[in-house]
Short mmCIF file of C-alpha atoms in Angstrom, two decimals:
data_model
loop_
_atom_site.label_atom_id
_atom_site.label_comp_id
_atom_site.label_asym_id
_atom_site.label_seq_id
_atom_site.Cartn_x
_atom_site.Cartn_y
_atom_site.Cartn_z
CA UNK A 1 38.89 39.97 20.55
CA UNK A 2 37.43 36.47 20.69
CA UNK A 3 38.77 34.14 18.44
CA UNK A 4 37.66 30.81 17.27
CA UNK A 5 38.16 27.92 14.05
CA UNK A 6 34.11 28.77 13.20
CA UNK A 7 32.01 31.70 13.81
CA UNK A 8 28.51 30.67 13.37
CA UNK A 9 26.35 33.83 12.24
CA UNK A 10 22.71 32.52 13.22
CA UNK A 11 22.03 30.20 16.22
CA UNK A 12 19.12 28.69 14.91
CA UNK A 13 19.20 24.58 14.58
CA UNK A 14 21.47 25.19 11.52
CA UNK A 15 23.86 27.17 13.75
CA UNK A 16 23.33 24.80 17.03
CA UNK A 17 24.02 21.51 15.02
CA UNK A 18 27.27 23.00 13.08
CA UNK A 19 28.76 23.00 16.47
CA UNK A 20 28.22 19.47 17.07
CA UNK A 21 29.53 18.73 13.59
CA UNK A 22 32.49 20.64 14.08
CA UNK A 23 33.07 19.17 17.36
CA UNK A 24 33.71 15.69 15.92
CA UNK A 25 36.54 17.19 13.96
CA UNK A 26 38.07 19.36 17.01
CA UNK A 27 37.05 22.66 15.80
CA UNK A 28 36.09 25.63 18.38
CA UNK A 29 32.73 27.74 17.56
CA UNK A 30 31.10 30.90 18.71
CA UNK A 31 28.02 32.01 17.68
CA UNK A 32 26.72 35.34 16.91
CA UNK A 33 22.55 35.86 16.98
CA UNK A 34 21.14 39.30 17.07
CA UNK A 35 17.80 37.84 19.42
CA UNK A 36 18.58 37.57 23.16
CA UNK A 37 18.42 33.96 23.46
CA UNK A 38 19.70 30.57 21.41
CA UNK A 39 17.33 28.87 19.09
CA UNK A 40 16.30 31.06 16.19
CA UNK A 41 12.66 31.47 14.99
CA UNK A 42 12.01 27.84 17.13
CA UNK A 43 12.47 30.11 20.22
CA UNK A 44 11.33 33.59 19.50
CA UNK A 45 8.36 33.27 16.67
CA UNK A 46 7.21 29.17 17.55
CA UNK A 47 8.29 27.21 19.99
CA UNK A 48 5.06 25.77 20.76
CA UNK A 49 4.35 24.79 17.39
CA UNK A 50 4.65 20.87 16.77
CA UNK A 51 7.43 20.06 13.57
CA UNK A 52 6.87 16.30 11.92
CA UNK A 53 9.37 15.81 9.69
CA UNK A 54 12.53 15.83 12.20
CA UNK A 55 14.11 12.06 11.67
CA UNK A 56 13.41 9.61 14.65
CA UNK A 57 10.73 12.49 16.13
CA UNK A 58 7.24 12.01 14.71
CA UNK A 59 6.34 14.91 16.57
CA UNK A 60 8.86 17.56 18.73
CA UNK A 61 7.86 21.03 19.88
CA UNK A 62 10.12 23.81 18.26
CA UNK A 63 11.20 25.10 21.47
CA UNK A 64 11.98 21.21 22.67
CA UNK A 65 14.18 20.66 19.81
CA UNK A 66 15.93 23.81 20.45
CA UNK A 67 16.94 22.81 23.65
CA UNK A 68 17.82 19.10 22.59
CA UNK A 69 20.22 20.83 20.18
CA UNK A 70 21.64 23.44 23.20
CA UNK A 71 22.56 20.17 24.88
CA UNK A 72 24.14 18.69 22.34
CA UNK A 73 26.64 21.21 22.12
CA UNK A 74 27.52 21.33 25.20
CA UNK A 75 29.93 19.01 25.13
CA UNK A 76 32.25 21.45 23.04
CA UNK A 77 31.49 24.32 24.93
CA UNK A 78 30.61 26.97 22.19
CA UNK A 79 30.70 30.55 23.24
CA UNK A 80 27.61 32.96 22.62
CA UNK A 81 27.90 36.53 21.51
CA UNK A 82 23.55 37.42 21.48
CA UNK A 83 21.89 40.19 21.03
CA UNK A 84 24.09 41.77 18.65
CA UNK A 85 24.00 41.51 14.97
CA UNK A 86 27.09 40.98 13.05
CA UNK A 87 27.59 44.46 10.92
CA UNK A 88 31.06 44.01 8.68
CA UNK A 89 33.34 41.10 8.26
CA UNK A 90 36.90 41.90 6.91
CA UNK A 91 39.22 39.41 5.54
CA UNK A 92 42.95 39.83 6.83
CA UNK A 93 45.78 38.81 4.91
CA UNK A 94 46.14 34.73 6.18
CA UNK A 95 42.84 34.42 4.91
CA UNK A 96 41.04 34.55 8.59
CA UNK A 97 38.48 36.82 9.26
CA UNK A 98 37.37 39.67 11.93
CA UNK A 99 33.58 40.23 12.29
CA UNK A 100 32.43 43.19 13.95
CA UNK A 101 29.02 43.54 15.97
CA UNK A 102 26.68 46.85 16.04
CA UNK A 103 27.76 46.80 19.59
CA UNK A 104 31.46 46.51 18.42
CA UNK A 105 32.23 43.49 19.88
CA UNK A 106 35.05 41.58 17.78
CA UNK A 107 35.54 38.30 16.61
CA UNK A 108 38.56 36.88 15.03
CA UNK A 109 37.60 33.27 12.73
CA UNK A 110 39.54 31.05 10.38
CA UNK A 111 36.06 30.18 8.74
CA UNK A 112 33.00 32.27 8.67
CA UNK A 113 29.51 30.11 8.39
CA UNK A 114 26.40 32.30 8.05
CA UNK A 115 23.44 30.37 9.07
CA UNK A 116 21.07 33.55 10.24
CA UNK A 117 18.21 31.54 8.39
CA UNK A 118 15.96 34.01 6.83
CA UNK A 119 18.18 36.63 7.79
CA UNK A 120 18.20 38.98 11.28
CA UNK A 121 14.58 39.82 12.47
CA UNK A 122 12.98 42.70 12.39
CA UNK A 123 9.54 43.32 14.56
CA UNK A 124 6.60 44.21 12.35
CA UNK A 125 5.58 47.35 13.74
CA UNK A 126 2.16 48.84 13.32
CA UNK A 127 1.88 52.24 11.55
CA UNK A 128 1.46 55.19 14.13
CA UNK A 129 2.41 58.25 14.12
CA UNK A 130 4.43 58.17 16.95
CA UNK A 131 5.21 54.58 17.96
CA UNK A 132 8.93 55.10 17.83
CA UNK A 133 8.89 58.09 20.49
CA UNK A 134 8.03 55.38 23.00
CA UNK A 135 10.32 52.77 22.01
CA UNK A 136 11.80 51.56 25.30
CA UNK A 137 9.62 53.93 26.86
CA UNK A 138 6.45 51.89 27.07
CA UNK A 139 6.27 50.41 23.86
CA UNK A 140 8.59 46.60 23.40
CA UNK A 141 8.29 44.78 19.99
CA UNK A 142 10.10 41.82 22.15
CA UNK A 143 9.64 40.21 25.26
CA UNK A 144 12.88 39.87 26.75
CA UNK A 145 12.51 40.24 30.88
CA UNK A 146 8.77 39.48 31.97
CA UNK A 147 10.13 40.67 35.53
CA UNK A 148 9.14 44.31 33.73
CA UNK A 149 5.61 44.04 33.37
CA UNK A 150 4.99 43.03 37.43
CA UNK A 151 2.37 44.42 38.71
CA UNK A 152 1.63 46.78 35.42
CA UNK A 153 -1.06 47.65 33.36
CA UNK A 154 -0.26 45.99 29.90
CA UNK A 155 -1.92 46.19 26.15
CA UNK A 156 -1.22 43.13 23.81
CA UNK A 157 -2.07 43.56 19.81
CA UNK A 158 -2.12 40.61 18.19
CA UNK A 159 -3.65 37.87 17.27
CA UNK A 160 -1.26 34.98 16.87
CA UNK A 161 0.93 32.52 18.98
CA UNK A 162 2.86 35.07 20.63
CA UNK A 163 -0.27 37.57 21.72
CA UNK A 164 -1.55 34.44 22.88
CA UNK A 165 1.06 33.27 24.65
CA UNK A 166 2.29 36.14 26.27
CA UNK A 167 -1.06 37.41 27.33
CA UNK A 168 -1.65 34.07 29.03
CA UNK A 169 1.49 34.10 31.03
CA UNK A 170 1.58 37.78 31.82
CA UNK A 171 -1.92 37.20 33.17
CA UNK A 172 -0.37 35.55 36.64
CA UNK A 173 2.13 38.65 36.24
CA UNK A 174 0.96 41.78 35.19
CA UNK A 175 -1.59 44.19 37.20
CA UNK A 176 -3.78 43.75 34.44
CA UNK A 177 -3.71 42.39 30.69
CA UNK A 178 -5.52 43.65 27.94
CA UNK A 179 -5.32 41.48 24.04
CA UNK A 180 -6.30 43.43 21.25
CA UNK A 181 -7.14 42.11 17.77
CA UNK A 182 -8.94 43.24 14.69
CA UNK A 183 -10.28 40.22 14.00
CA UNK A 184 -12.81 37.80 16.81
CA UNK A 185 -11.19 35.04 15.11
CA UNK A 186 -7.47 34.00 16.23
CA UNK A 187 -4.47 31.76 14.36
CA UNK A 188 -2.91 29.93 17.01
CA UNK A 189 -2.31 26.83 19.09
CA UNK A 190 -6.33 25.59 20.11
CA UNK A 191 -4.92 25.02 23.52
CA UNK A 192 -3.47 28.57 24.18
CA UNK A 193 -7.11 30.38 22.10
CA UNK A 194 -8.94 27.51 24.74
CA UNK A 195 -6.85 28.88 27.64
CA UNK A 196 -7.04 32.70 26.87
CA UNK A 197 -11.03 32.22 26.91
CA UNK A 198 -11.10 31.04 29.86
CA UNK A 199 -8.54 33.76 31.68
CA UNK A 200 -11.49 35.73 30.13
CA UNK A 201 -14.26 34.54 31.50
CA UNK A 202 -12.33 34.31 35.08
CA UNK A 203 -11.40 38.33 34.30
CA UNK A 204 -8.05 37.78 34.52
CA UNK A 205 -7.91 39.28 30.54
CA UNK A 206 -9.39 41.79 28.84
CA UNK A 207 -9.94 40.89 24.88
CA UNK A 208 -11.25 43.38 22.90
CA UNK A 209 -11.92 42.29 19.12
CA UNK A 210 -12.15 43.19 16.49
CA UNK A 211 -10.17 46.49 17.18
CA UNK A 212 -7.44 47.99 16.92
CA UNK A 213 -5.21 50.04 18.14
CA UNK A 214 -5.22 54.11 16.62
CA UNK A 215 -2.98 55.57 18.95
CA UNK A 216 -0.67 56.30 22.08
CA UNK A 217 -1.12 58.18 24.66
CA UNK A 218 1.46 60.27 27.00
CA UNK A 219 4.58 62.47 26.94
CA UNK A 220 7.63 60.72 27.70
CA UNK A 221 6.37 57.52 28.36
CA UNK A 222 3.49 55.42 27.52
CA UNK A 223 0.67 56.40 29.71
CA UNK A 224 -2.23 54.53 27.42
CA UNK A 225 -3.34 53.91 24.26
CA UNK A 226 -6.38 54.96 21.84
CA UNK A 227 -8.34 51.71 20.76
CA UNK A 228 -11.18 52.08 18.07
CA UNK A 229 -13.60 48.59 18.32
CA UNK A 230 -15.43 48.00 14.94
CA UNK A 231 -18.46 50.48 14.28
CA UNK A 232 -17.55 52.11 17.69
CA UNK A 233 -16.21 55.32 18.98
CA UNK A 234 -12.62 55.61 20.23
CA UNK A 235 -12.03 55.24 23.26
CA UNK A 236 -8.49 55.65 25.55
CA UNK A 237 -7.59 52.64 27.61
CA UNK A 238 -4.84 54.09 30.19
CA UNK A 239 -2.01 51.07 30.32
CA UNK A 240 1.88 50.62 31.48
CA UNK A 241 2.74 49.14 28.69
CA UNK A 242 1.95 48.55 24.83
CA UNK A 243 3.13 45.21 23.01
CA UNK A 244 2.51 44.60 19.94
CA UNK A 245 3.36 41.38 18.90
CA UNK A 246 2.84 41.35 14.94
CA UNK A 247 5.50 39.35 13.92
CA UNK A 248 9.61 39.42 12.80
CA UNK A 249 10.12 40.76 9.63
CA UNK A 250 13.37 38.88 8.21
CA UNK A 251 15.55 41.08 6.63
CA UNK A 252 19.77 39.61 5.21
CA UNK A 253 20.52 43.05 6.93
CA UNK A 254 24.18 44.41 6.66
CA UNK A 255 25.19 40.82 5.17
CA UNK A 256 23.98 42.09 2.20
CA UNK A 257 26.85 44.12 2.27
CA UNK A 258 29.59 41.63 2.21
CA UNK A 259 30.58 41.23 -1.58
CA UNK A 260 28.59 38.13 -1.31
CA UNK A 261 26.93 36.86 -4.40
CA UNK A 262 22.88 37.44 -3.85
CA UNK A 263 19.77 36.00 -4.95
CA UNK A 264 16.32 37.06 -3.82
CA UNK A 265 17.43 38.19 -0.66
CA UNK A 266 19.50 34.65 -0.31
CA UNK A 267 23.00 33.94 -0.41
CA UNK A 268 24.46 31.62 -3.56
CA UNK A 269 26.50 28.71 -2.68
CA UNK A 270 27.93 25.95 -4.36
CA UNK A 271 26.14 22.81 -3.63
CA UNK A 272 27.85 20.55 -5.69
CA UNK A 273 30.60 20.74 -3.17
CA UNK A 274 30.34 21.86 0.18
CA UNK A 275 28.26 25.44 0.47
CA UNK A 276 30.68 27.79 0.20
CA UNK A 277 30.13 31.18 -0.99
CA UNK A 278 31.79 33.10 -3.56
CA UNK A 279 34.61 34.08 -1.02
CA UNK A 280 36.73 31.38 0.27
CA UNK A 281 36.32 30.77 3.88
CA UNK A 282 32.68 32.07 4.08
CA UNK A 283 30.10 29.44 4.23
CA UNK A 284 25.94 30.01 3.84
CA UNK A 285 24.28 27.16 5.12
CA UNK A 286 20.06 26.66 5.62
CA UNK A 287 17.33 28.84 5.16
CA UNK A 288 19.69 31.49 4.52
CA UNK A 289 21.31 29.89 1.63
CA UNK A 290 19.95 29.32 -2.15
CA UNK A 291 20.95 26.70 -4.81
CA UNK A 292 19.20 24.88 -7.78
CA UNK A 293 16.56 22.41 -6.43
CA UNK A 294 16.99 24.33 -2.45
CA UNK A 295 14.37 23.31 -0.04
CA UNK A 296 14.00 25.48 3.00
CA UNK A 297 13.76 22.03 5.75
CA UNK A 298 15.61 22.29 8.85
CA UNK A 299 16.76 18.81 8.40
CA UNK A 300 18.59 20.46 4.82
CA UNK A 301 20.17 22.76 7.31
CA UNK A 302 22.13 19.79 9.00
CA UNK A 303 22.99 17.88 6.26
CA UNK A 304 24.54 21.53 4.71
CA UNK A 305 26.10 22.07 7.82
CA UNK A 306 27.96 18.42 8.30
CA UNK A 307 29.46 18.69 4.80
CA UNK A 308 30.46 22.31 5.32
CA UNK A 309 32.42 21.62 8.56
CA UNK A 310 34.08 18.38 6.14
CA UNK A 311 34.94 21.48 3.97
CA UNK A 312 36.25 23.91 6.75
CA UNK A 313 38.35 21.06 8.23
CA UNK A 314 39.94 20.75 4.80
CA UNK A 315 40.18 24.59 4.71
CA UNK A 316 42.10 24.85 8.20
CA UNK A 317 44.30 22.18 7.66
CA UNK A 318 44.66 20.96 4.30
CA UNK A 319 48.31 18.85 4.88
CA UNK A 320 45.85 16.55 7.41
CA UNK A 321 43.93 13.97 6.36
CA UNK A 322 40.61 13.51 8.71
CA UNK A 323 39.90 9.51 8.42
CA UNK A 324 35.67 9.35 9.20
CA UNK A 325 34.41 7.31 11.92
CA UNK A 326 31.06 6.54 12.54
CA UNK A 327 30.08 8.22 16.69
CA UNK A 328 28.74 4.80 17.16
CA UNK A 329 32.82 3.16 16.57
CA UNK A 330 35.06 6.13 17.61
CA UNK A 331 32.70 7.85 20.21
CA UNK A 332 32.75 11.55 20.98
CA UNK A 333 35.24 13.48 23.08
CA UNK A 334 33.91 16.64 24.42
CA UNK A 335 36.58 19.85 24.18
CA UNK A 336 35.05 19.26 28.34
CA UNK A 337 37.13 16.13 29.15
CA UNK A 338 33.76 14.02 28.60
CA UNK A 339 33.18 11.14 26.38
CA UNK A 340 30.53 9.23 25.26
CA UNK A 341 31.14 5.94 23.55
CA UNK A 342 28.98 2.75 22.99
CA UNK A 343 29.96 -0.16 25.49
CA UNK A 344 32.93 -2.11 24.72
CA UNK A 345 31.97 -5.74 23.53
CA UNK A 346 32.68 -8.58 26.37
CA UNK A 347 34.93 -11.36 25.22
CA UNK A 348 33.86 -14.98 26.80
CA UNK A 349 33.84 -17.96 26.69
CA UNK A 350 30.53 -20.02 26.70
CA UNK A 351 30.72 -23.24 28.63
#
């Protein structure tokens, strides 16, 4: 069982800066996120993509702001439970809670703060017949260990930032890389459409556009797949490995399920206070969240999150009163032994 004052459902920014929050008032966190890695849809759907309207950044790459946030937590040492998505929550009698994984994993929480954004993502798959046969046998929505693809054959469909992406790194890994799309045209980055042309005209990728893919081929595992190119014939293209890398389709998943009090596939809070949901003790803060006047802005997300861990502290020990101190006066002491604090002022005399 691991226990904690928060558990953070979502490690998106929402979920990443709650820890710092609740760091300044002592409280543990753990965070649950059902993708393989911190960060949200800034890691797995954009992190190349440039966001403007983060205060004191005119400009920061999703994926660098991700990691900006992952260091800022370090300092209170949050624990990770990824990969698995958070299936039922069940309140005990104290008023703490127990949330149980699809892999069964157990966590034990005073407060509960869902934060999963638009909800746990699903991949968009494309409609064939038999696509999930070769699920794990072939055929990956997600690109979790490029390791796999060494020195394979590999099909990409797909035609924005991720297909691009992946086909241009997998081109200095894979035996061979083939990028599919039904379109010639593609949405994404200039830099990564300017890079894939030119792994094209060097060979190192295949594109094929506009097509798509009609089938795959093999038995037990994926052995190729059956590609039909506009006003052409089908043809089979024998490959490793078939990716296709249309998207996450957001879905509140078994949240849904919690009692909570739902809106258009969002969870109703009370703004006027401090986010909490219709049960005391569970939280919905960011994308995830809805209220009259809610904008979907990651820098919403913090602000919801810093009055929400006000509100938890409150929750957990309501016979304390927590005195606020700006970071820049009363520093920050990390649950690590650290501490950061602005230099102390020099008394002198001037002659």
């Amino acid at each position: 069982m691991i226990t904690t004052d928060i558990l953070i459902i979502g490690a998106g920014p929402t979920g990443l800066f709650t820890v710092f929050e609740a760091g300044l008032l002592k409280l543990k966190c753990h965070l649950i996120d059902a993708l393989p890695q911190p960060g949200g849809q800034c890691s797995e759907i954009y992190p190349k993509k440039p966001i403007y309207d983060i205060p004191a950044y005119p400009e920061i790459l999703a994926g660098d702001l991700t990691h900006k946030l992952i260091e800022q937590t370090k300092q209170f040492e949050p624990g990770f439970t990824l990969g698995e998505r958070a299936e039922t929550i069940d309140k005990q009698d104290d008023g703490t809670f127990i949330v149980t994984t699809n892999k069964g994993t157990k966590h034990h929480a005073k407060i509960v703060a869902i934060a999963g954004g638009l909800g746990s993502f699903e991949p968009r798959k494309p409609k064939l017949d038999n696509i999930t046969k070769f699920e794990d046998n072939g055929v990956e929505y997600i690109i979790k260990e490029p390791e796999l693809y060494r020195d394979k054959n590999v099909v990409i469909a797909g035609g924005g930032d991720s297909a691009l992406d992946w086909s241009i790194f997998l081109s200095d890994v894979a035996k061979s890389v083939t990028l599919v799309h039904r379109r010639n045209e593609f949405r994404g980055a200039l830099d990564s459409v300017e890079k894939v042309q030119e792994l094209k005209d060097a060979g190192k990728i295949n594109l094929v556009t506009p097509a798509e893919i009609k089938g795959i081929l093999g038995e037990d595992k994926v052995t190729g797949v059956l590609i039909e190119k506009k006003g052409e014939e089908p043809f089979e293209l024998p490959t490793d490995h078939f990716i296709p890398l249309f998207g996450l389709s957001p879905k509140l998943g078994p949240i849904a399920n919690w009692g909570l009090e739902i809106e258009k596939n969002a969870i109703k809070v009370n703004n006027a206070l401090d986010y909490q949901t219709n049960i005391p003790g569970i939280y919905a803060i960011g994308d995830v969240n809805t209220y009259p006047g809610k904008l979907k802005l990651i820098l919403c997300g913090f602000h919801e999150a810093t009055l929400m861990c006000q509100s938890a502290y409150k929750r957990i020990f309501p016979d304390k009163k927590y005195v606020m101190k700006y970071t820049t006066v009363g520093g920050v002491d990390g649950f690590d032994g650290t501490r950061k604090e602005a230099p102390k002022a020099v008394v002198k005399a001037i002659e």
